[in-house]
Short mmCIF file of C-alpha atoms in Angstrom, two decimals:
data_model
loop_
_atom_site.label_atom_id
_atom_site.label_comp_id
_atom_site.label_asym_id
_atom_site.label_seq_id
_atom_site.Cartn_x
_atom_site.Cartn_y
_atom_site.Cartn_z
CA LEU A 1 -48.86 -30.83 1.74
CA PHE A 2 -48.80 -27.38 3.32
CA TYR A 3 -51.32 -28.31 6.01
CA PHE A 4 -49.60 -31.62 6.63
CA ILE A 5 -46.28 -29.83 7.32
CA LEU A 6 -48.05 -27.23 9.48
CA VAL A 7 -49.68 -29.91 11.65
CA ILE A 8 -46.39 -31.75 12.10
CA TYR A 9 -44.67 -28.49 13.07
CA LEU A 10 -47.33 -27.61 15.62
CA PHE A 11 -47.22 -31.14 17.02
CA LEU A 12 -43.46 -30.93 17.55
CA ILE A 13 -43.79 -27.58 19.35
CA LEU A 14 -46.52 -28.97 21.59
CA GLU A 15 -44.44 -32.06 22.35
CA GLU A 16 -41.46 -29.92 23.32
CA GLN A 17 -43.59 -27.83 25.69
CA ILE A 18 -45.08 -30.92 27.34
CA LEU A 19 -41.67 -32.48 27.84
CA SER A 20 -40.39 -29.23 29.33
CA VAL A 21 -43.24 -29.14 31.88
CA LEU A 22 -42.86 -32.82 32.76
CA THR A 23 -39.12 -32.43 33.22
CA THR A 24 -39.59 -29.47 35.58
CA LYS A 25 -42.29 -31.19 37.62
CA SER A 26 -40.26 -34.38 37.89
CA ILE A 27 -37.58 -32.65 39.94
CA PRO A 28 -37.85 -33.85 43.55
CA ALA A 29 -39.05 -31.21 46.00
CA ASN A 30 -35.86 -31.51 48.04
CA ASN A 31 -33.52 -31.30 45.06
CA THR A 32 -32.74 -27.61 45.44
CA HIS A 33 -29.48 -27.98 43.51
CA GLN A 34 -31.31 -28.88 40.29
CA LEU A 35 -33.72 -25.99 40.78
CA TYR A 36 -30.74 -23.72 41.31
CA LYS A 37 -29.27 -24.78 37.98
CA GLN A 38 -32.48 -23.87 36.21
CA ARG A 39 -32.92 -20.50 37.92
CA CYS A 40 -29.35 -19.15 37.98
CA LEU A 41 -29.47 -15.43 37.33
CA PRO A 42 -26.85 -12.79 36.55
CA PHE A 43 -25.39 -11.15 39.62
CA GLY A 44 -27.45 -7.96 39.70
CA LEU A 45 -26.89 -4.78 41.68
CA THR A 46 -29.95 -2.88 42.89
CA HIS A 47 -30.32 0.40 44.74
CA TYR A 48 -32.96 2.04 46.93
CA PRO A 49 -34.70 4.34 46.47
CA ARG A 50 -35.52 3.70 42.84
CA SER A 51 -37.39 5.78 40.32
CA ASP A 52 -38.97 5.03 36.97
CA LYS A 53 -36.50 7.23 35.13
CA ALA A 54 -33.44 6.12 37.12
CA GLU A 55 -32.93 9.60 38.48
CA LEU A 56 -33.03 11.21 41.92
CA ILE A 57 -33.46 14.94 41.60
CA ILE A 58 -34.17 16.62 44.94
CA ASN A 59 -34.36 19.99 46.63
CA PRO A 60 -33.29 19.73 50.30
CA GLU A 61 -35.65 22.59 51.21
CA ASP A 62 -38.67 20.98 49.57
CA ASP A 63 -39.58 17.64 51.17
CA ASP A 64 -42.10 17.00 48.39
CA THR A 65 -39.12 16.21 46.15
CA TYR A 66 -37.86 13.36 48.32
CA ARG A 67 -40.74 12.22 50.55
CA THR A 68 -41.49 9.16 48.41
CA TYR A 69 -37.80 8.20 48.44
CA ILE A 70 -37.67 8.26 52.23
CA LYS A 71 -40.83 6.18 52.43
CA ALA A 72 -39.39 3.57 50.05
CA MET A 73 -36.14 3.31 52.04
CA LYS A 74 -37.96 2.92 55.35
CA GLU A 75 -40.17 0.20 53.94
CA PHE A 76 -37.20 -1.65 52.48
CA LEU A 77 -35.31 -1.56 55.78
CA GLU A 78 -38.25 -2.81 57.88
CA SER A 79 -37.10 -6.42 57.57
CA TYR A 80 -33.73 -5.35 59.02
CA ASP A 81 -35.27 -4.13 62.30
CA THR A 82 -33.39 -5.57 65.28
CA GLU A 83 -36.51 -7.01 66.90
CA LYS A 84 -37.17 -9.10 63.77
CA GLN A 85 -33.78 -10.79 64.06
CA GLY A 86 -33.95 -11.91 67.67
CA ASP A 87 -34.93 -15.55 67.11
CA LEU A 88 -31.66 -17.45 67.59
CA MET A 89 -33.23 -20.55 66.05
CA THR A 90 -33.23 -18.81 62.66
CA PHE A 91 -30.59 -16.09 63.06
CA GLU A 92 -27.00 -15.96 64.24
CA ASP A 93 -24.50 -13.19 64.93
CA CYS A 94 -21.92 -13.30 62.14
CA GLY A 95 -19.91 -10.35 63.45
CA ASP A 96 -19.31 -6.82 62.25
CA GLN A 97 -16.13 -7.59 60.31
CA PRO A 98 -15.75 -9.39 56.96
CA GLY A 99 -15.50 -13.16 57.30
CA LYS A 100 -15.35 -16.30 55.19
CA TYR A 101 -18.28 -18.12 53.60
CA LYS A 102 -20.75 -19.71 56.02
CA ASN A 103 -21.04 -23.34 55.02
CA ARG A 104 -24.37 -24.61 56.33
CA GLY A 105 -24.34 -27.96 54.55
CA ASP A 106 -25.18 -29.11 51.05
CA LEU A 107 -28.36 -28.03 49.31
CA GLU A 108 -29.50 -31.65 49.02
CA SER A 109 -28.90 -32.52 52.68
CA ASP A 110 -31.78 -33.12 55.09
CA MET A 111 -30.59 -30.50 57.59
CA GLY A 112 -33.76 -28.47 57.12
CA VAL A 113 -34.02 -24.70 57.44
CA ARG A 114 -30.62 -22.98 57.73
CA LYS A 115 -29.75 -20.09 59.98
CA ALA A 116 -29.25 -16.63 58.51
CA CYS A 117 -26.74 -13.97 59.51
CA GLN A 118 -28.10 -10.98 61.37
CA PHE A 119 -27.54 -7.61 59.74
CA SER A 120 -27.93 -4.53 61.89
CA LYS A 121 -29.12 -1.30 60.33
CA SER A 122 -26.53 0.45 62.49
CA PHE A 123 -23.87 -0.88 60.09
CA LEU A 124 -25.18 1.69 57.59
CA GLY A 125 -24.11 4.65 59.72
CA PRO A 126 -25.84 7.96 58.93
CA CYS A 127 -27.72 6.23 56.12
CA SER A 128 -29.42 3.76 58.46
CA GLY A 129 -32.45 5.95 59.15
CA ILE A 130 -31.90 5.50 62.89
CA GLU A 131 -30.72 9.01 63.73
CA ASP A 132 -31.35 10.83 60.46
CA ARG A 133 -34.87 9.83 59.50
CA ASN A 134 -34.44 11.64 56.18
CA PHE A 135 -31.42 9.62 55.01
CA GLY A 136 -29.43 12.79 54.25
CA PHE A 137 -31.92 14.15 51.71
CA SER A 138 -32.91 17.15 53.81
CA GLU A 139 -29.24 18.14 54.13
CA GLY A 140 -28.37 17.76 50.47
CA LYS A 141 -26.32 14.62 51.26
CA PRO A 142 -28.47 11.87 49.75
CA CYS A 143 -27.97 8.20 50.59
CA LEU A 144 -28.46 5.12 48.45
CA ILE A 145 -28.83 1.64 49.90
CA VAL A 146 -27.44 -1.07 47.67
CA LYS A 147 -27.89 -4.84 47.59
CA LEU A 148 -26.88 -7.74 45.37
CA ASN A 149 -29.63 -10.00 44.07
CA ARG A 150 -30.03 -13.46 45.56
CA ILE A 151 -28.68 -16.44 43.64
CA VAL A 152 -29.02 -19.87 45.22
CA ASN A 153 -25.69 -21.43 46.23
CA PHE A 154 -23.66 -18.69 44.53
CA ARG A 155 -20.38 -17.72 46.16
CA PRO A 156 -19.12 -14.35 44.92
CA LYS A 157 -15.34 -14.26 44.75
CA PRO A 158 -13.37 -11.12 45.68
CA PRO A 159 -10.90 -9.85 43.07
CA ALA A 160 -7.71 -11.90 43.00
CA SER A 161 -5.79 -8.68 42.33
CA ASN A 162 -6.58 -5.03 41.81
CA GLU A 163 -5.40 -4.91 38.19
CA SER A 164 -8.94 -4.79 36.77
CA ILE A 165 -10.13 -2.14 39.21
CA PRO A 166 -10.00 1.63 38.63
CA GLU A 167 -7.02 3.33 40.20
CA GLU A 168 -9.15 5.24 42.71
CA ALA A 169 -10.76 2.00 43.94
CA LYS A 170 -7.70 -0.28 44.22
CA HIS A 171 -7.35 0.35 47.94
CA LYS A 172 -10.71 -1.37 48.47
CA VAL A 173 -9.39 -4.82 47.59
CA GLN A 174 -9.32 -6.92 50.76
CA PRO A 175 -10.03 -10.52 51.75
CA ASN A 176 -13.62 -11.66 52.27
CA VAL A 177 -15.29 -8.59 50.74
CA ILE A 178 -16.85 -7.84 47.36
CA PRO A 179 -15.90 -4.16 46.89
CA ILE A 180 -18.16 -1.53 45.38
CA HIS A 181 -17.15 1.78 43.85
CA CYS A 182 -19.15 4.70 42.45
CA THR A 183 -17.91 7.35 40.06
CA ASN A 184 -19.15 9.81 37.45
CA LYS A 185 -20.15 8.03 34.26
CA LYS A 186 -19.49 10.98 31.94
CA GLU A 187 -16.09 12.58 31.62
CA GLU A 188 -17.56 16.07 31.69
CA ASP A 189 -18.83 15.40 35.22
CA ALA A 190 -15.35 14.72 36.60
CA GLY A 191 -14.89 16.49 39.92
CA LYS A 192 -18.60 17.21 40.38
CA LEU A 193 -19.46 14.12 42.38
CA GLY A 194 -17.39 15.11 45.38
CA GLU A 195 -16.64 12.72 48.23
CA VAL A 196 -18.51 9.43 48.31
CA LYS A 197 -18.74 7.51 51.59
CA TYR A 198 -19.51 3.81 51.92
CA TYR A 199 -21.09 2.24 54.99
CA GLY A 200 -21.53 -1.42 55.78
CA ILE A 201 -19.35 -4.34 56.82
CA GLY A 202 -15.96 -3.64 55.28
CA GLY A 203 -17.52 -1.03 52.99
CA GLY A 204 -18.71 -3.81 50.66
CA PHE A 205 -20.49 -7.16 50.63
CA PRO A 206 -18.92 -9.57 53.16
CA LEU A 207 -18.63 -13.27 52.29
CA GLN A 208 -20.12 -14.67 55.53
CA TYR A 209 -23.58 -13.89 54.13
CA TYR A 210 -23.04 -16.40 51.32
CA PRO A 211 -24.14 -18.83 50.05
CA TYR A 212 -27.89 -18.30 49.98
CA TYR A 213 -29.88 -21.55 50.23
CA GLY A 214 -33.14 -20.45 48.64
CA LYS A 215 -36.57 -19.47 49.98
CA ARG A 216 -37.44 -22.90 51.35
CA LEU A 217 -34.21 -23.47 53.29
CA HIS A 218 -33.26 -19.85 53.98
CA SER A 219 -36.62 -18.16 54.51
CA HIS A 220 -35.25 -15.56 56.95
CA TYR A 221 -32.16 -14.71 54.88
CA LEU A 222 -31.08 -11.06 54.88
CA GLN A 223 -28.80 -9.78 52.17
CA PRO A 224 -25.85 -7.67 53.32
CA LEU A 225 -26.29 -4.02 52.43
CA VAL A 226 -24.00 -1.15 51.55
CA ALA A 227 -25.03 2.46 52.04
CA ILE A 228 -23.55 5.09 49.74
CA GLN A 229 -23.66 8.76 50.67
CA PHE A 230 -22.80 11.71 48.46
CA VAL A 231 -21.65 14.22 51.05
CA ASN A 232 -20.61 17.21 48.94
CA ILE A 233 -22.02 16.69 45.47
CA SER A 234 -22.01 19.75 43.22
CA LEU A 235 -25.26 21.69 43.54
CA ASN A 236 -27.69 22.61 40.79
CA THR A 237 -26.36 20.11 38.31
CA GLU A 238 -27.40 16.63 37.24
CA ILE A 239 -24.72 13.96 37.38
CA ARG A 240 -24.91 10.46 35.95
CA VAL A 241 -23.35 8.16 38.56
CA GLU A 242 -22.25 4.58 37.94
CA CYS A 243 -21.67 2.10 40.76
CA LYS A 244 -19.97 -1.27 40.15
CA VAL A 245 -19.05 -4.29 42.22
CA PHE A 246 -15.84 -6.16 41.51
CA GLY A 247 -15.16 -9.86 41.75
CA GLU A 248 -13.60 -12.78 39.89
CA ASN A 249 -16.98 -14.27 38.96
CA ILE A 250 -18.95 -11.04 38.57
CA TYR A 251 -19.57 -9.86 35.02
CA TYR A 252 -21.22 -6.95 33.23
CA SER A 253 -23.50 -6.68 30.25
CA ASP A 254 -24.25 -3.77 27.95
CA LYS A 255 -27.79 -5.15 27.57
CA ASP A 256 -28.48 -5.27 31.31
CA ARG A 257 -27.71 -2.06 33.18
CA TYR A 258 -28.11 -3.83 36.55
CA GLN A 259 -25.77 -6.77 35.96
CA GLY A 260 -22.91 -6.15 38.34
CA ARG A 261 -23.56 -2.41 38.24
CA PHE A 262 -26.16 0.31 37.99
CA ASP A 263 -26.27 3.94 36.99
CA VAL A 264 -28.51 6.69 38.27
CA LYS A 265 -28.80 10.42 37.63
CA ILE A 266 -28.45 12.44 40.84
CA GLY A 267 -29.12 16.12 41.29
CA VAL A 268 -29.27 18.33 44.39
CA MET A 269 -31.03 21.54 43.46
CA THR A 270 -31.13 24.61 45.67
CA LYS A 271 -32.89 26.86 43.18
CA SER A 272 -35.47 26.57 40.42
CA THR A 273 -34.10 25.11 37.21
#
């Protein structure tokens, strides 16, 4: 009886797996909408450079402490080089001000590959790596470059009001932009973070870069970026910083530290600690 029940149980599991595979493979190649439904992910927020321990501790006078960070940022921004966005068959100029969603047809339509908005590194100001090749690290004013993860056909919605936004970030609410705000995560670090500057289109994520149509239809797609610079952070102390984006359909999870937000420990050291 035991072995009979065991065999039946294993058979049912195998049957379920086979049906799952057949169902996935039966989706037509051009039915991107169905694939989107299966692969919908939480709206994640990611920053560059990244480290294994989620901390960026540097000494402006010692380039060994930030050389790998600079290398990672340069490599990430390579796809945003101007010369790689010159093909007007795949790219279009979407302006340097926040705009409305770019509707490039339905996912299931036979329009083929869709155009992508150009994004100039110059939008990132002193954090672009154009003039300051060290992204502020050598001056003790480190930059972070932030992006939202790609979700097919997702349209992030700006906050309908500023009621759910911290008092110091309410002024960032504006049409056609998903705002981002960084602050100290621990109360004891209040006042240590100093001024935080935001660079990009509208200081957030503009809506004209959405929706994203997936790798097959939007192979040249570039996510909009926001650069964050800590211009006068307290020296010789480690501060846990939390950055969050705000929107009607953007949520957070205690189990996922990158869903709609991220936190990182930042320290600018000028002496041995």
